[in-house]
Coordinates of C-alpha atoms in Angstrom, one line a residue:
M1 CA 11.8 11.4 -12.1
A2 CA 13.2 7.9 -12.1
L3 CA 12.4 5.4 -14.7
R4 CA 11.4 1.9 -13.6
D5 CA 9.8 -1.4 -14.4
K6 CA 6.2 -0.7 -15.4
T7 CA 5.2 -4.2 -14.3
L8 CA 5.4 -2.8 -10.8
D9 CA 2.7 -0.3 -11.7
Y10 CA 0.6 -3.1 -13.1
A11 CA 1.0 -5.2 -10.0
R12 CA 0.1 -2.2 -7.7
G13 CA -3.0 -1.5 -9.8
V14 CA -4.1 -5.1 -9.2
L15 CA -3.3 -4.9 -5.5
M16 CA -5.1 -1.6 -5.1
M17 CA -8.3 -3.3 -6.5
C18 CA -7.8 -6.1 -3.9
V19 CA -7.5 -3.5 -1.1
I20 CA -10.8 -2.0 -2.1
L21 CA -12.5 -5.4 -2.2
I22 CA -11.2 -6.1 1.3
H23 CA -12.9 -2.9 2.5
I24 CA -16.3 -3.7 1.0
K25 CA -18.1 -5.0 4.0
S26 CA -20.8 -7.0 2.2
F27 CA -18.2 -8.7 0.0
G28 CA -16.4 -9.9 3.2
R29 CA -19.7 -11.1 4.8
T30 CA -20.8 -13.0 1.7
Y31 CA -17.4 -14.4 0.7
P32 CA -15.3 -14.6 3.9
D33 CA -13.0 -17.2 2.6
V34 CA -12.3 -15.2 -0.5
K35 CA -11.6 -12.1 1.5
D36 CA -9.3 -14.0 3.8
F37 CA -7.4 -15.4 0.9
I38 CA -7.0 -11.9 -0.7
E39 CA -5.7 -10.6 2.7
T40 CA -3.0 -13.2 2.9
F41 CA -1.1 -11.7 -0.1
T42 CA -2.2 -8.2 -0.8
M43 CA -0.4 -6.2 1.8
P44 CA 2.8 -8.4 1.9
V45 CA 3.2 -7.9 -1.9
F46 CA 2.4 -4.2 -1.5
L47 CA 5.0 -3.8 1.2
F48 CA 7.6 -5.8 -0.8
I49 CA 7.1 -3.6 -3.9
T50 CA 7.2 -0.4 -1.8
G51 CA 10.4 -1.4 -0.1
F52 CA 11.9 -2.1 -3.5
L53 CA 10.8 1.2 -5.0
V54 CA 11.8 3.5 -2.2
N55 CA 15.0 5.4 -2.9
I56 CA 16.9 6.6 0.2
D57 CA 20.0 7.8 -1.7
K58 CA 19.0 11.3 -0.8
T59 CA 20.3 14.3 1.1
W60 CA 18.7 15.1 4.5
R61 CA 16.6 17.8 2.8
Q62 CA 15.4 15.5 0.1
F63 CA 14.6 12.8 2.6
L64 CA 12.7 15.2 4.8
S65 CA 10.7 16.3 1.8
Y66 CA 9.8 12.7 1.0
Q67 CA 8.7 12.1 4.6
F68 CA 6.7 15.4 4.5
R69 CA 4.9 14.1 1.4
L70 CA 3.8 11.1 3.4
L71 CA 3.1 12.8 6.6
M72 CA 0.7 15.5 5.2
P73 CA -1.8 13.1 3.6
Y74 CA -1.5 10.7 6.6
V75 CA -2.5 13.5 9.0
V76 CA -5.3 14.8 6.8
V77 CA -7.0 11.6 6.1
S78 CA -6.4 9.9 9.4
T79 CA -7.9 12.9 11.2
A80 CA -10.9 12.9 8.8
Y81 CA -11.4 9.1 9.3
A82 CA -11.2 9.4 13.1
T83 CA -13.6 12.4 13.1
V84 CA -16.1 10.5 11.0
N85 CA -15.7 7.5 13.3
V86 CA -16.8 9.7 16.3
F87 CA -20.3 10.0 14.7
I88 CA -20.5 6.9 12.6
P89 CA -18.9 3.6 13.6
V90 CA -17.1 2.9 10.4
S91 CA -14.7 0.4 11.9
D92 CA -14.1 -1.7 15.0
Q93 CA -12.1 1.2 16.4
L94 CA -14.4 3.6 18.3
F95 CA -13.3 7.1 19.1
T96 CA -14.4 9.9 21.5
P97 CA -13.8 13.5 20.5
S98 CA -10.7 14.2 22.6
L99 CA -7.1 15.2 21.8
T100 CA -5.8 12.1 23.5
H101 CA -7.7 9.8 21.2
F102 CA -6.7 11.7 18.1
A103 CA -3.1 11.8 19.2
N104 CA -3.1 8.1 19.8
A105 CA -4.7 7.5 16.4
L106 CA -2.0 9.6 14.7
L107 CA 1.1 8.7 16.6
L108 CA 0.7 5.2 18.1
H109 CA -2.2 3.2 16.6
P110 CA -3.0 4.3 13.0
V111 CA -6.7 4.1 12.1
G112 CA -8.4 2.3 9.2
P113 CA -6.3 1.5 6.1
Y114 CA -3.9 4.3 6.8
W115 CA -1.6 2.1 8.9
F116 CA 0.2 1.6 5.5
L117 CA 1.4 5.2 5.3
Y118 CA 2.4 5.0 9.0
T119 CA 4.4 1.9 8.2
M120 CA 6.1 3.6 5.2
M121 CA 7.2 6.5 7.3
V122 CA 8.7 4.5 10.1
C123 CA 10.3 2.0 7.8
G124 CA 11.6 4.9 5.7
W125 CA 13.3 6.5 8.7
C126 CA 14.9 3.2 9.7
Y127 CA 16.0 2.5 6.1
F128 CA 17.5 6.0 5.7
L129 CA 19.2 6.2 9.0
S130 CA 20.8 2.8 8.5
F131 CA 22.5 3.8 5.3
R132 CA 23.2 7.3 6.4
L133 CA 24.9 6.4 9.7
F134 CA 26.9 3.6 8.2
R135 CA 27.4 5.1 4.8
K136 CA 31.1 4.2 4.9
Q137 CA 30.2 0.5 5.4
D138 CA 29.1 -2.0 2.8
A139 CA 25.4 -2.5 2.0
A140 CA 25.3 -5.8 4.0
T141 CA 26.3 -4.0 7.2
C142 CA 23.7 -1.3 6.6
L143 CA 21.0 -3.9 6.0
V144 CA 21.9 -5.7 9.2
F145 CA 21.5 -2.4 11.1
F146 CA 18.3 -1.7 9.2
C147 CA 16.9 -5.1 10.3
L148 CA 18.0 -4.4 13.9
L149 CA 16.2 -1.1 13.9
L150 CA 13.0 -2.7 12.6
T151 CA 13.3 -5.3 15.4
V152 CA 13.6 -2.6 18.0
V153 CA 10.6 -0.8 16.6
A154 CA 8.6 -4.0 16.7
L155 CA 9.5 -4.5 20.4
L156 CA 8.5 -0.9 21.2
S157 CA 5.3 -0.7 19.1
D158 CA 2.5 -3.3 18.8
S159 CA 1.4 -1.4 15.6
L160 CA 4.5 -2.4 13.7
P161 CA 5.3 -6.1 14.3
F162 CA 8.3 -7.4 12.4
K163 CA 6.2 -9.8 10.4
I164 CA 4.7 -6.7 8.7
T165 CA 7.9 -4.6 8.2
F166 CA 9.8 -7.7 7.1
F167 CA 8.4 -7.5 3.6
Y168 CA 9.4 -3.9 3.3
F169 CA 12.9 -4.9 4.4
V170 CA 13.1 -7.7 1.8
G171 CA 12.1 -5.4 -1.0
A172 CA 14.7 -2.8 0.2
A173 CA 17.4 -5.5 0.4
L174 CA 16.6 -6.6 -3.1
R175 CA 17.0 -3.1 -4.3
R176 CA 20.4 -2.7 -2.6
S177 CA 21.5 -6.0 -4.3
S178 CA 21.5 -4.1 -7.6
R179 CA 19.4 -6.8 -9.1
G180 CA 15.8 -6.3 -10.3
T181 CA 12.8 -8.3 -9.2
R182 CA 12.9 -10.1 -12.6
H183 CA 16.2 -11.8 -11.6
F184 CA 14.5 -13.5 -8.6
A185 CA 11.0 -13.8 -10.2
P186 CA 11.2 -14.6 -13.9
A187 CA 7.9 -14.4 -15.7
S188 CA 5.8 -17.6 -15.5
A189 CA 2.1 -18.3 -15.6
L190 CA 2.6 -21.5 -13.7
S191 CA 3.9 -19.7 -10.6
V192 CA 0.4 -18.7 -9.6
A193 CA -0.5 -22.4 -8.8
P194 CA 2.1 -23.0 -6.0
A195 CA 1.5 -19.4 -4.7
A196 CA -2.3 -20.2 -4.3
L197 CA -1.5 -23.5 -2.7
L198 CA 0.9 -21.9 -0.2
L199 CA -1.6 -19.1 0.6
S200 CA -4.4 -21.6 1.1
T201 CA -2.7 -23.4 4.0
E202 CA -4.3 -23.1 7.5
N203 CA -1.6 -20.8 8.9
S204 CA -1.2 -18.6 5.8
H205 CA -2.9 -15.6 7.4
D206 CA 0.1 -15.3 9.7
W207 CA 2.5 -13.3 7.6
A208 CA 5.4 -14.6 9.7
M209 CA 5.3 -17.8 7.8
T210 CA 8.1 -18.4 5.4
S211 CA 5.6 -19.7 2.9
T212 CA 4.1 -16.2 2.6
L213 CA 7.5 -14.8 1.5
V214 CA 7.8 -17.6 -1.1
A215 CA 4.3 -16.9 -2.3
V216 CA 5.1 -13.2 -2.7
V217 CA 8.0 -14.0 -5.0
L218 CA 5.9 -16.5 -7.0
L219 CA 3.1 -13.8 -7.4
M220 CA 5.7 -11.3 -8.7
S221 CA 6.6 -13.9 -11.2
F222 CA 3.0 -14.2 -12.3
F223 CA 2.6 -10.4 -12.5
Y224 CA 5.5 -10.3 -14.9
W225 CA 3.9 -12.9 -17.1
A226 CA 0.5 -11.2 -16.9
Y227 CA 1.8 -7.8 -17.7
Q228 CA 3.7 -9.0 -20.8
R229 CA 0.3 -10.1 -22.2
M230 CA -1.8 -7.1 -21.1
A231 CA 0.7 -4.2 -21.5
T232 CA -0.9 -3.0 -24.8
T233 CA -4.5 -3.7 -23.8
A234 CA -6.9 -1.1 -22.4
A235 CA -7.2 -3.1 -19.1
G236 CA -3.4 -3.3 -18.8
R237 CA -3.0 0.5 -19.4
F238 CA -5.8 1.2 -16.9
L239 CA -4.2 -1.0 -14.2
C240 CA -0.9 0.7 -14.8
F241 CA -2.5 4.1 -14.4
I242 CA -4.1 3.1 -11.1
G243 CA -0.7 1.7 -10.1
R244 CA 0.9 5.1 -10.7
N245 CA -1.8 6.7 -8.6
T246 CA -2.1 4.4 -5.7
L247 CA -1.8 7.3 -3.2
P248 CA -5.0 9.2 -4.1
V249 CA -6.9 5.9 -4.5
Y250 CA -5.6 4.6 -1.2
L251 CA -6.5 7.9 0.5
F252 CA -10.0 8.5 -0.8
H253 CA -11.5 5.0 -1.5
P254 CA -12.7 4.6 2.1
A255 CA -15.1 7.5 1.5
F256 CA -16.8 5.6 -1.3
T257 CA -16.8 2.1 0.4
M258 CA -18.4 3.8 3.4
A259 CA -20.9 5.8 1.4
A260 CA -21.9 2.7 -0.6
R261 CA -23.5 1.2 2.5
F262 CA -26.3 3.7 2.2
V263 CA -27.3 2.5 -1.2
E264 CA -26.7 -1.2 -0.6
P265 CA -30.5 -1.8 0.0
L266 CA -31.0 -0.9 -3.6
F267 CA -29.1 -4.0 -4.6
K268 CA -31.2 -6.5 -2.7
F269 CA -32.3 -8.1 -6.0
D270 CA -28.7 -9.6 -6.2
S271 CA -28.3 -12.3 -3.6
T272 CA -24.6 -12.8 -4.7
T273 CA -23.8 -9.1 -3.9
M274 CA -21.5 -9.2 -7.0
V275 CA -23.3 -6.3 -8.7
F276 CA -23.0 -4.1 -5.6
T277 CA -19.4 -5.1 -5.2
L278 CA -18.5 -4.3 -8.8
C279 CA -20.3 -0.9 -8.6
T280 CA -18.6 0.0 -5.4
L281 CA -15.2 -1.0 -6.8
V282 CA -15.7 1.1 -9.9
M283 CA -17.1 4.0 -7.9
S284 CA -14.1 3.9 -5.5
L285 CA -11.5 3.8 -8.3
L286 CA -13.0 6.5 -10.5
G287 CA -14.3 8.6 -7.6
S288 CA -10.8 8.7 -6.0
I289 CA -9.2 9.8 -9.3
V290 CA -11.9 12.5 -9.8
I291 CA -11.2 13.8 -6.3
A292 CA -7.5 14.0 -7.0
F293 CA -8.2 15.7 -10.4
V294 CA -10.4 18.3 -8.7
I295 CA -7.8 18.9 -5.9
D296 CA -5.2 19.5 -8.6
K297 CA -7.4 21.9 -10.5
C298 CA -8.2 23.8 -7.3
R299 CA -4.5 23.9 -6.5
L300 CA -5.2 22.2 -3.1
S301 CA -2.7 19.4 -3.6
L302 CA -0.1 21.1 -1.4
L303 CA -2.5 20.3 1.5
F304 CA -1.5 16.7 0.9
G305 CA 2.2 17.4 0.6
R306 CA 2.6 17.2 -3.1
S307 CA 1.8 18.8 -6.4
P308 CA 0.1 17.4 -8.4
M309 CA -1.8 14.6 -6.8
L310 CA -2.3 12.7 -10.1
T311 CA 0.7 11.1 -11.8
L312 CA -0.1 11.1 -15.5
S313 CA 3.3 10.4 -17.1
K314 CA 4.1 6.8 -17.8
E315 CA 7.8 7.5 -17.1
E316 CA 7.3 8.9 -13.5
T317 CA 7.5 6.9 -10.4
G318 CA 4.3 6.0 -8.6
S319 CA 2.9 8.2 -5.9
L320 CA 3.6 5.9 -2.9
T321 CA 7.4 5.8 -3.5

């Protein structure tokens, strides 16, 4: 497996916690402004890191294996999510038990949080084909074609607007430049201030804004600074572990955020909802890891296109790359 900058694991661990917070309904109802602020940067940074980490210097067989390892968990959890939504309205997307609705959810309009895996697969194909078909050309030519493919996809599908795939593209372009993220985002604690200012503007929720891209770079600078100071701490190691295992946490955390609604009445004593939010966050993180551990022990991880589900080695690449 490839070695890489562990700061990216740390950053993805932080971002994964942000994703869970966004999916805790009571947190969003109580603190809508905070939720909106978190949403402005979480997925853009996630997509940027993912594009940077993805390696498409593969043979056809290796690339198809990579796509299969994304497709299997996507199909399994999306089908499960859509099935649950037939009986329990867990989102704004309502379903009827028909093959048409399930096919639409899998192929055209991904459900719940699993649009991210869908985006990874489509962007991965565009990325791979660009550098495969134009392998005799320089990287700049391949990147131009990659950008054109993403634009065509955006025109054909309302599920993948260019303002989303753009951040994946920027991360991939940075990787092809042969320079690490540290070159463009040197560690600095001060970078979080202008990033927060940019993300607090009225139009910051529109990822198409140039300010969002600038904020992404500034946040990467802050993550480098934060990791340098937390690398040897228990919290830093835990966040890196979560960052190496973003796939199982991303796949399974909705089960816990949905289940938490049934015990929410027990937390009426806390008007701030922070106790409930913290408990749900911890339950989602640890519960997802336990599920992945059990799947590995039962040798069922191949159902999710990989073996094992959990990435334990500090030297291995994360599970969403």
